Short mmCIF file of C-alpha atoms and ligand atoms in Angstrom, two decimals:
data_model
loop_
_atom_site.label_atom_id
_atom_site.label_comp_id
_atom_site.label_asym_id
_atom_site.label_seq_id
_atom_site.Cartn_x
_atom_site.Cartn_y
_atom_site.Cartn_z
CA MET A 580 -23.09 20.65 -0.64
CA ASN A 581 -19.94 22.71 -0.96
CA GLN A 582 -17.63 21.61 -3.73
CA SER A 583 -13.93 22.12 -3.24
CA GLY A 584 -10.63 20.86 -4.49
CA VAL A 585 -8.42 18.54 -2.50
CA ARG A 586 -4.72 18.24 -1.81
CA ILE A 587 -2.28 16.11 0.16
CA ALA A 588 -1.17 18.44 2.93
CA GLY A 589 1.08 16.04 4.83
CA VAL A 590 2.68 12.63 4.42
CA GLY A 591 4.64 10.29 6.65
CA HIS A 592 5.54 6.68 7.14
CA HIS A 593 6.89 4.25 9.66
CA VAL A 594 8.41 0.80 9.40
CA PRO A 595 9.29 -1.38 12.39
CA LYS A 596 12.99 -1.83 13.02
CA GLY A 597 13.22 -5.63 12.71
CA ILE A 598 14.60 -6.70 9.31
CA LEU A 599 14.20 -10.03 7.52
CA THR A 600 16.85 -10.33 4.80
CA ASN A 601 17.14 -12.73 1.89
CA ALA A 602 20.03 -14.34 3.80
CA ASP A 603 17.67 -14.95 6.75
CA LEU A 604 15.16 -16.54 4.37
CA GLU A 605 17.90 -18.74 2.89
CA ARG A 606 18.41 -20.16 6.38
CA MET A 607 14.66 -20.75 6.89
CA LEU A 608 13.61 -22.13 3.48
CA ASP A 609 14.73 -23.82 0.28
CA THR A 610 15.37 -20.53 -1.51
CA SER A 611 18.25 -18.26 -2.50
CA ASP A 612 19.10 -14.58 -2.59
CA GLU A 613 19.65 -14.98 -6.32
CA TRP A 614 16.13 -16.40 -6.93
CA ILE A 615 14.40 -13.80 -4.76
CA THR A 616 16.34 -10.90 -6.28
CA THR A 617 15.87 -11.86 -9.92
CA ARG A 618 12.21 -12.94 -9.57
CA THR A 619 11.00 -10.13 -7.28
CA GLY A 620 13.64 -7.40 -6.80
CA MET A 621 13.38 -7.82 -3.01
CA LYS A 622 16.35 -7.81 -0.65
CA GLU A 623 14.82 -7.20 2.78
CA ARG A 624 11.55 -6.46 4.57
CA HIS A 625 10.70 -5.00 7.98
CA VAL A 626 8.88 -7.12 10.54
CA ALA A 627 7.13 -5.92 13.72
CA THR A 628 7.55 -7.71 17.02
CA VAL A 629 4.51 -9.69 18.20
CA ASP A 630 3.66 -7.24 20.98
CA VAL A 631 3.08 -4.40 18.48
CA PRO A 632 -0.36 -4.29 16.83
CA THR A 633 -1.03 -2.71 13.44
CA SER A 634 -2.62 0.32 15.16
CA ASP A 635 0.74 1.16 16.76
CA ILE A 636 2.70 1.33 13.52
CA ALA A 637 -0.25 3.15 11.93
CA LEU A 638 -0.14 5.63 14.80
CA VAL A 639 3.54 6.52 14.25
CA ALA A 640 2.96 7.00 10.51
CA ALA A 641 -0.14 9.10 11.32
CA ARG A 642 1.75 11.33 13.75
CA ASN A 643 4.45 11.82 11.12
CA ALA A 644 1.87 12.83 8.50
CA ILE A 645 0.12 15.16 10.96
CA ALA A 646 3.46 16.84 11.80
CA SER A 647 4.26 17.09 8.10
CA ALA A 648 0.93 18.86 7.50
CA GLY A 649 1.70 21.31 10.31
CA ILE A 650 -1.60 20.54 12.04
CA GLU A 651 -2.70 18.80 15.21
CA ALA A 652 -4.74 15.62 15.49
CA LYS A 653 -7.75 17.63 16.71
CA ASP A 654 -7.84 19.33 13.29
CA LEU A 655 -8.84 16.02 11.64
CA ASP A 656 -12.47 15.27 10.73
CA CYS A 657 -12.11 11.57 9.85
CA VAL A 658 -9.64 8.67 10.15
CA ILE A 659 -9.48 5.90 7.53
CA VAL A 660 -7.21 2.88 7.79
CA ALA A 661 -6.67 0.61 4.78
CA THR A 662 -5.57 -2.79 6.10
CA VAL A 663 -6.14 -6.54 5.89
CA THR A 664 -4.24 -7.10 9.12
CA PRO A 665 -6.43 -5.22 11.61
CA ASP A 666 -5.88 -5.30 15.37
CA TYR A 667 -9.15 -7.23 15.79
CA GLN A 668 -11.73 -8.75 13.46
CA PHE A 669 -13.74 -5.76 14.69
CA PRO A 670 -13.85 -2.94 15.73
CA ALA A 671 -12.11 -1.12 12.91
CA THR A 672 -8.44 -0.36 13.49
CA ALA A 673 -9.18 3.26 12.49
CA CYS A 674 -11.30 3.64 15.67
CA ILE A 675 -8.33 2.51 17.76
CA VAL A 676 -5.90 4.81 15.93
CA GLY A 677 -8.32 7.71 16.44
CA ALA A 678 -8.41 7.05 20.19
CA LYS A 679 -4.61 6.70 20.35
CA LEU A 680 -4.33 10.04 18.54
CA GLY A 681 -6.45 11.56 21.30
CA ILE A 682 -9.43 12.31 19.07
CA PRO A 683 -12.16 9.89 20.20
CA GLY A 684 -15.48 10.88 18.65
CA VAL A 685 -14.00 11.62 15.23
CA PRO A 686 -15.52 9.30 12.58
CA ALA A 687 -13.27 6.39 11.72
CA PHE A 688 -13.51 3.33 9.52
CA ASP A 689 -11.37 0.71 7.78
CA ILE A 690 -11.11 -0.18 4.13
CA SER A 691 -10.45 -3.86 3.49
CA ILE A 692 -9.40 -4.32 -0.11
CA ALA A 693 -5.90 -5.73 0.36
CA CYS A 694 -3.08 -4.18 -1.66
CA SER A 695 -5.50 -1.85 -3.49
CA GLY A 696 -6.40 -0.26 -0.14
CA PHE A 697 -4.54 3.01 -0.54
CA ILE A 698 -5.87 3.63 -4.07
CA TYR A 699 -9.44 2.97 -2.91
CA GLY A 700 -8.82 5.05 0.23
CA LEU A 701 -7.43 7.99 -1.74
CA THR A 702 -10.52 7.94 -3.94
CA VAL A 703 -12.94 7.72 -1.00
CA ALA A 704 -11.13 10.33 1.14
CA SER A 705 -10.83 12.75 -1.79
CA SER A 706 -14.52 12.34 -2.57
CA LEU A 707 -15.49 13.04 1.05
CA VAL A 708 -13.42 16.23 1.04
CA ARG A 709 -14.37 17.40 -2.45
CA THR A 710 -18.08 17.09 -1.65
CA GLY A 711 -17.69 19.05 1.58
CA VAL A 712 -18.51 16.21 3.98
CA PHE A 713 -15.15 16.63 5.72
CA LYS A 714 -12.44 19.28 5.54
CA ARG A 715 -9.51 17.09 6.56
CA VAL A 716 -9.17 13.30 6.40
CA LEU A 717 -6.28 11.18 7.68
CA LEU A 718 -5.75 8.16 5.41
CA ILE A 719 -3.37 5.44 6.59
CA GLY A 720 -2.27 2.25 4.84
CA ALA A 721 -0.95 -0.06 7.55
CA GLU A 722 -0.11 -3.75 7.52
CA GLU A 723 1.55 -6.40 9.62
CA LEU A 724 1.54 -9.08 6.96
CA SER A 725 4.16 -11.06 8.88
CA ARG A 726 1.26 -12.17 11.15
CA ILE A 727 -0.57 -13.92 8.33
CA ILE A 728 2.34 -15.32 6.32
CA ASN A 729 3.17 -19.01 6.28
CA TYR A 730 6.94 -18.99 6.73
CA ASP A 731 7.06 -22.62 5.54
CA ASP A 732 5.73 -21.61 2.11
CA ARG A 733 8.61 -20.26 0.05
CA SER A 734 6.29 -18.89 -2.64
CA THR A 735 4.79 -16.31 -0.25
CA ALA A 736 7.20 -16.09 2.72
CA ILE A 737 9.75 -14.13 0.70
CA LEU A 738 7.33 -11.47 -0.52
CA PHE A 739 5.71 -9.62 2.33
CA GLY A 740 6.72 -7.11 4.99
CA ASP A 741 5.24 -4.78 7.63
CA GLY A 742 4.89 -1.01 7.54
CA ALA A 743 2.60 1.99 7.46
CA GLY A 744 2.24 5.14 5.38
CA ALA A 745 -0.18 8.02 5.94
CA VAL A 746 -1.44 11.16 4.22
CA VAL A 747 -3.49 14.12 5.41
CA ILE A 748 -5.98 15.04 2.70
CA GLU A 749 -7.53 18.49 2.97
CA SER A 750 -9.76 20.84 1.02
CA SER A 751 -7.95 23.19 -1.28
CA GLU A 752 -8.67 25.86 -3.84
CA HIS A 753 -6.71 23.95 -6.49
CA ASP A 754 -7.74 20.35 -7.08
CA SER A 755 -5.06 17.63 -7.01
CA PHE A 756 -7.50 14.84 -7.79
CA LEU A 757 -7.55 14.33 -11.55
CA SER A 758 -9.21 10.93 -11.92
CA SER A 759 -9.69 7.48 -10.48
CA GLU A 760 -10.33 4.04 -11.90
CA LEU A 761 -11.25 1.22 -9.51
CA GLY A 762 -12.19 -2.39 -10.13
CA ALA A 763 -12.80 -5.71 -8.39
CA ASP A 764 -13.63 -9.24 -9.43
CA GLY A 765 -14.42 -11.77 -6.72
CA SER A 766 -15.04 -14.67 -9.10
CA ASN A 767 -11.86 -16.39 -7.94
CA PRO A 768 -11.17 -15.07 -4.44
CA LYS A 769 -8.93 -18.04 -3.67
CA ASN A 770 -6.19 -16.76 -5.99
CA LEU A 771 -5.03 -14.71 -3.00
CA TYR A 772 -6.66 -15.28 0.37
CA VAL A 773 -6.65 -16.57 3.92
CA GLU A 774 -8.95 -19.57 4.07
CA VAL A 775 -10.09 -19.70 7.68
CA GLY A 776 -10.99 -17.02 10.22
CA GLY A 777 -14.02 -15.65 8.34
CA THR A 778 -17.55 -17.01 8.06
CA ALA A 779 -17.04 -19.23 4.99
CA ALA A 780 -14.97 -21.99 6.54
CA GLY A 781 -16.43 -22.34 10.03
CA PRO A 782 -14.60 -21.74 13.29
CA ILE A 783 -10.81 -22.08 13.31
CA SER A 784 -9.71 -25.46 14.65
CA ALA A 785 -6.42 -26.55 16.17
CA GLU A 786 -5.83 -28.52 12.96
CA ASP A 787 -6.31 -25.37 10.86
CA ILE A 788 -3.61 -23.68 12.87
CA ALA A 789 -1.28 -26.71 12.68
CA THR A 790 -1.69 -26.88 8.90
CA LYS A 791 -1.44 -23.07 8.50
CA ARG A 792 -4.86 -22.69 6.91
CA ASN A 793 -5.05 -19.39 8.81
CA LYS A 794 -2.23 -17.97 6.65
CA VAL A 795 -2.01 -16.44 3.16
CA VAL A 796 -2.30 -18.71 0.13
CA MET A 797 -1.58 -17.35 -3.33
CA ASN A 798 -1.65 -18.51 -6.91
CA GLY A 799 1.42 -16.45 -7.81
CA ARG A 800 1.44 -16.98 -11.57
CA GLU A 801 -2.25 -16.11 -11.89
CA VAL A 802 -1.89 -12.98 -9.76
CA PHE A 803 1.19 -11.97 -11.77
CA ARG A 804 -0.68 -12.20 -15.09
CA PHE A 805 -3.68 -10.35 -13.70
CA ALA A 806 -1.47 -7.66 -12.16
CA VAL A 807 0.31 -6.73 -15.37
CA THR A 808 -2.96 -6.63 -17.36
CA LYS A 809 -4.92 -4.62 -14.79
CA MET A 810 -2.14 -2.14 -14.01
CA ILE A 811 -1.95 -1.26 -17.70
CA GLU A 812 -5.74 -1.15 -18.16
CA ALA A 813 -6.34 0.96 -15.05
CA THR A 814 -3.51 3.30 -16.02
CA ASN A 815 -4.95 3.84 -19.49
CA ILE A 816 -8.45 4.56 -18.16
CA ALA A 817 -7.30 6.88 -15.36
CA LEU A 818 -5.08 8.89 -17.70
CA GLU A 819 -7.75 9.15 -20.35
CA ARG A 820 -10.27 10.34 -17.76
CA ALA A 821 -7.76 12.91 -16.50
CA ASN A 822 -6.98 13.97 -20.05
CA VAL A 823 -3.29 13.38 -19.35
CA ALA A 824 -0.94 11.79 -21.90
CA PRO A 825 1.44 9.11 -20.58
CA ARG A 826 4.41 11.37 -21.45
CA ASP A 827 2.98 14.03 -19.10
CA VAL A 828 3.10 11.72 -16.06
CA THR A 829 5.98 12.98 -13.92
CA TRP A 830 6.03 10.14 -11.38
CA LEU A 831 4.75 6.59 -11.43
CA ILE A 832 4.19 5.42 -7.84
CA PRO A 833 3.06 1.80 -8.15
CA HIS A 834 2.17 -0.82 -5.57
CA GLN A 835 5.42 -2.60 -4.70
CA ALA A 836 4.56 -6.28 -5.30
CA ASN A 837 7.17 -7.45 -7.76
CA ARG A 838 9.90 -5.53 -9.58
CA ARG A 839 9.03 -7.35 -12.82
CA ILE A 840 5.37 -6.23 -12.58
CA ILE A 841 6.46 -2.61 -11.99
CA ASP A 842 8.90 -2.77 -14.92
CA ALA A 843 6.15 -4.06 -17.23
CA ALA A 844 3.82 -1.19 -16.23
CA ALA A 845 6.62 1.38 -16.60
CA LYS A 846 7.51 0.02 -20.02
CA HIS A 847 3.91 0.38 -21.12
CA LEU A 848 3.90 4.02 -20.01
CA ASP A 849 7.33 4.53 -21.58
CA MET A 850 8.48 5.94 -18.24
CA PRO A 851 12.23 6.42 -17.80
CA PRO A 852 13.43 4.48 -14.72
CA GLU A 853 14.33 7.68 -12.82
CA ARG A 854 10.63 8.63 -12.74
CA VAL A 855 9.41 5.29 -11.40
CA VAL A 856 9.42 5.07 -7.62
CA ILE A 857 10.74 1.70 -6.44
CA ASN A 858 11.64 0.76 -2.86
CA ILE A 859 10.68 -2.91 -3.06
CA ASP A 860 14.30 -3.94 -2.38
CA ARG A 861 14.06 -2.49 1.17
CA TYR A 862 10.46 -3.22 2.19
CA GLY A 863 9.09 -6.08 0.08
CA ASN A 864 5.33 -5.98 -0.42
CA THR A 865 3.64 -4.08 2.42
CA SER A 866 0.17 -4.28 0.78
CA ALA A 867 -1.93 -1.15 1.51
CA ALA A 868 1.12 0.59 2.99
CA SER A 869 3.40 0.28 -0.02
CA ILE A 870 2.19 3.28 -2.05
CA PRO A 871 2.05 5.80 0.82
CA ILE A 872 5.50 4.68 2.03
CA ALA A 873 6.85 5.19 -1.50
CA LEU A 874 5.15 8.60 -1.71
CA SER A 875 6.52 9.62 1.68
CA GLU A 876 10.06 8.68 0.66
CA THR A 877 9.73 10.59 -2.61
CA VAL A 878 8.59 13.71 -0.75
CA ALA A 879 11.34 13.28 1.86
CA ALA A 880 13.91 13.14 -0.95
CA GLY A 881 12.60 16.53 -2.16
CA LYS A 882 11.72 15.16 -5.57
CA LEU A 883 8.11 16.30 -5.95
CA LYS A 884 7.51 19.74 -7.44
CA ASP A 885 4.33 21.77 -7.53
CA GLY A 886 2.31 20.73 -10.59
CA ASP A 887 3.96 17.31 -11.02
CA VAL A 888 1.52 14.63 -12.20
CA ILE A 889 1.64 11.42 -10.18
CA LEU A 890 0.04 8.18 -11.26
CA PHE A 891 -0.68 5.87 -8.32
CA VAL A 892 -1.52 2.35 -9.46
CA GLY A 893 -2.06 -0.89 -7.59
CA PHE A 894 -3.76 -4.29 -7.46
CA GLY A 895 -4.26 -7.08 -4.97
CA GLY A 896 -6.53 -9.58 -3.28
CA GLY A 897 -10.16 -9.54 -4.35
CA LEU A 898 -8.94 -9.60 -6.92
CA SER A 899 -8.96 -5.81 -7.03
CA TRP A 900 -7.17 -2.97 -8.80
CA GLY A 901 -7.09 0.76 -9.20
CA ALA A 902 -5.27 3.87 -10.41
CA VAL A 903 -5.45 7.51 -9.38
CA ALA A 904 -4.03 10.42 -11.36
CA TRP A 905 -3.00 13.24 -9.02
CA ARG A 906 -1.47 16.69 -9.51
CA TRP A 907 0.99 17.49 -6.71
CA ASN A 908 0.03 20.72 -5.04
CA GLY A 909 2.01 22.56 -2.41
CA ASP A 910 5.08 22.58 -0.32
CA VAL A 911 4.92 19.38 1.72
CA LYS A 912 7.68 17.94 3.84
CA ALA A 913 7.59 14.26 4.69
CA ALA A 914 8.16 13.09 8.21
CA PHE A 915 9.15 9.48 8.60
CA SER A 916 10.73 7.00 10.94
CA THR A 917 12.27 3.62 10.55
CA ASN A 918 13.44 3.23 14.12
CA GLY A 919 10.65 4.85 16.05
CA LYS A 920 8.94 3.45 19.11
CA ALA A 921 6.53 1.04 17.45
CA GLY A 922 7.86 -2.22 16.19
O1 UT7 B 2452 0.17 -7.53 -3.78
C1 UT7 B 2452 -0.30 -8.60 -4.58
C2 UT7 B 2452 0.32 -9.86 -4.09
N1 UT7 B 2452 0.97 -10.76 -4.92
C3 UT7 B 2452 1.71 -10.58 -6.04
O2 UT7 B 2452 1.82 -9.55 -6.63
C4 UT7 B 2452 2.42 -11.77 -6.55
C5 UT7 B 2452 2.44 -11.92 -8.05
N2 UT7 B 2452 3.25 -13.06 -8.43
C6 UT7 B 2452 4.60 -13.03 -8.35
O3 UT7 B 2452 5.19 -12.03 -7.93
C7 UT7 B 2452 5.36 -14.24 -8.83
O4 UT7 B 2452 4.47 -15.14 -9.43
C8 UT7 B 2452 6.17 -14.96 -7.71
C9 UT7 B 2452 7.33 -14.10 -7.24
C10 UT7 B 2452 5.26 -15.26 -6.52
C11 UT7 B 2452 6.73 -16.26 -8.24
O5 UT7 B 2452 7.55 -15.99 -9.38
P1 UT7 B 2452 7.36 -16.80 -10.72
O6 UT7 B 2452 8.41 -16.36 -11.66
O7 UT7 B 2452 5.92 -16.65 -11.15
O8 UT7 B 2452 7.65 -18.27 -10.25
P2 UT7 B 2452 6.73 -19.57 -10.37
O9 UT7 B 2452 5.62 -19.51 -9.36
O10 UT7 B 2452 6.37 -19.77 -11.80
O11 UT7 B 2452 7.73 -20.70 -9.92
C12 UT7 B 2452 8.90 -21.01 -10.67
C13 UT7 B 2452 9.70 -22.01 -9.88
C14 UT7 B 2452 8.87 -23.17 -9.34
O12 UT7 B 2452 9.66 -24.33 -9.39
P3 UT7 B 2452 9.44 -25.40 -10.60
O13 UT7 B 2452 8.02 -25.83 -10.47
O14 UT7 B 2452 9.71 -24.61 -11.86
O15 UT7 B 2452 10.45 -26.44 -10.29
C15 UT7 B 2452 8.67 -22.79 -7.87
O16 UT7 B 2452 8.50 -23.93 -7.04
O17 UT7 B 2452 10.29 -21.36 -8.75
C16 UT7 B 2452 9.97 -22.11 -7.56
N3 UT7 B 2452 9.92 -21.20 -6.44
C17 UT7 B 2452 11.00 -20.85 -5.72
N4 UT7 B 2452 12.29 -21.21 -5.83
C18 UT7 B 2452 13.14 -20.64 -4.96
C19 UT7 B 2452 8.83 -20.55 -5.95
N5 UT7 B 2452 9.20 -19.78 -4.92
C20 UT7 B 2452 10.54 -19.94 -4.77
C21 UT7 B 2452 11.48 -19.41 -3.87
N6 UT7 B 2452 12.77 -19.78 -4.01
N7 UT7 B 2452 11.16 -18.52 -2.90
#
């Protein structure tokens, strides 16, 4: 097999135009802007209308990334979608996005590993390109978490939003991929899960729907503790593998789950705040979409320079976690939309 390097050739994102603010949540629940802001750093999140499936917001992000890469959809060899809010239980949302992009026949599959989806996807897509299986892979993180949130549960309703981010990963003479560290532990899946709808709990009943057992349940404190520990551990391992010292990391692009979790990881790395990418105030937690949206915004702001070292780090349901160390390579312009057609 041919061995090559890999680079991100294009990046884009899309969020639906509907916005759910802390003030809206104050009207819906026993909560306050002050509590949400100090405990999470969130101010607003975007929410898709019910007639817009995940594949549609994924498609807009994908088109933006394809335009940013200066290619056409037909130049892609594979489509991967990281999501836990697929259009259907099956087929994979990636198949639908591929067809909507006008490239039926191109291999396509989903990655279902919750908020760690983009980190896993980046590792898988990079490996497929570096080993010569594909030349160009489109990787999308796309979620409509609003569909699976219980808006009567104040401990989760405030946290999540909808959105999509995408990257085009292509073979390159210089290798951007420095290292990856992935992990998962399903010993306590119920710390963050949706109880019914799969094969464990039997068919969904009317009572399940009435009691919202088809919506997200989370043990917030447990996930918080796990998140801080695993973000630091994964960071240490990925950097050591890449032979990069923490002081040589130019940008920390973490999963946007809680401002306090990000601050703890940044403190560990001794990263000055201006090098930590945070957009949680505007999007909340968009699961697999949060890292590529943050990357796309950083590129759009013209902040990334050739040779910069980026540390992507995330965690989520599974429980699962991961970090990728990446050397930015090339002149990439981000294309994005917040008020596009989908949503
Ligand atoms: O992508 C991965 C997904 N998940 C996460 O990353 C979540 C990780 N966990 C967290 O971010 C935090 O645990 C939360 C933001 C979910 C909760 O923050 P916390 O500081 O851990 O709060 P807590 O769960 O310890 O609750 C403290 C208090 C409780 O009241 P009592 O028992 O002390 O009277 C809660 O009932 O805050 C209460 N509370 C709220 N109060 C106002 C919980 N949610 C709210 C709310 N508004 N929205």
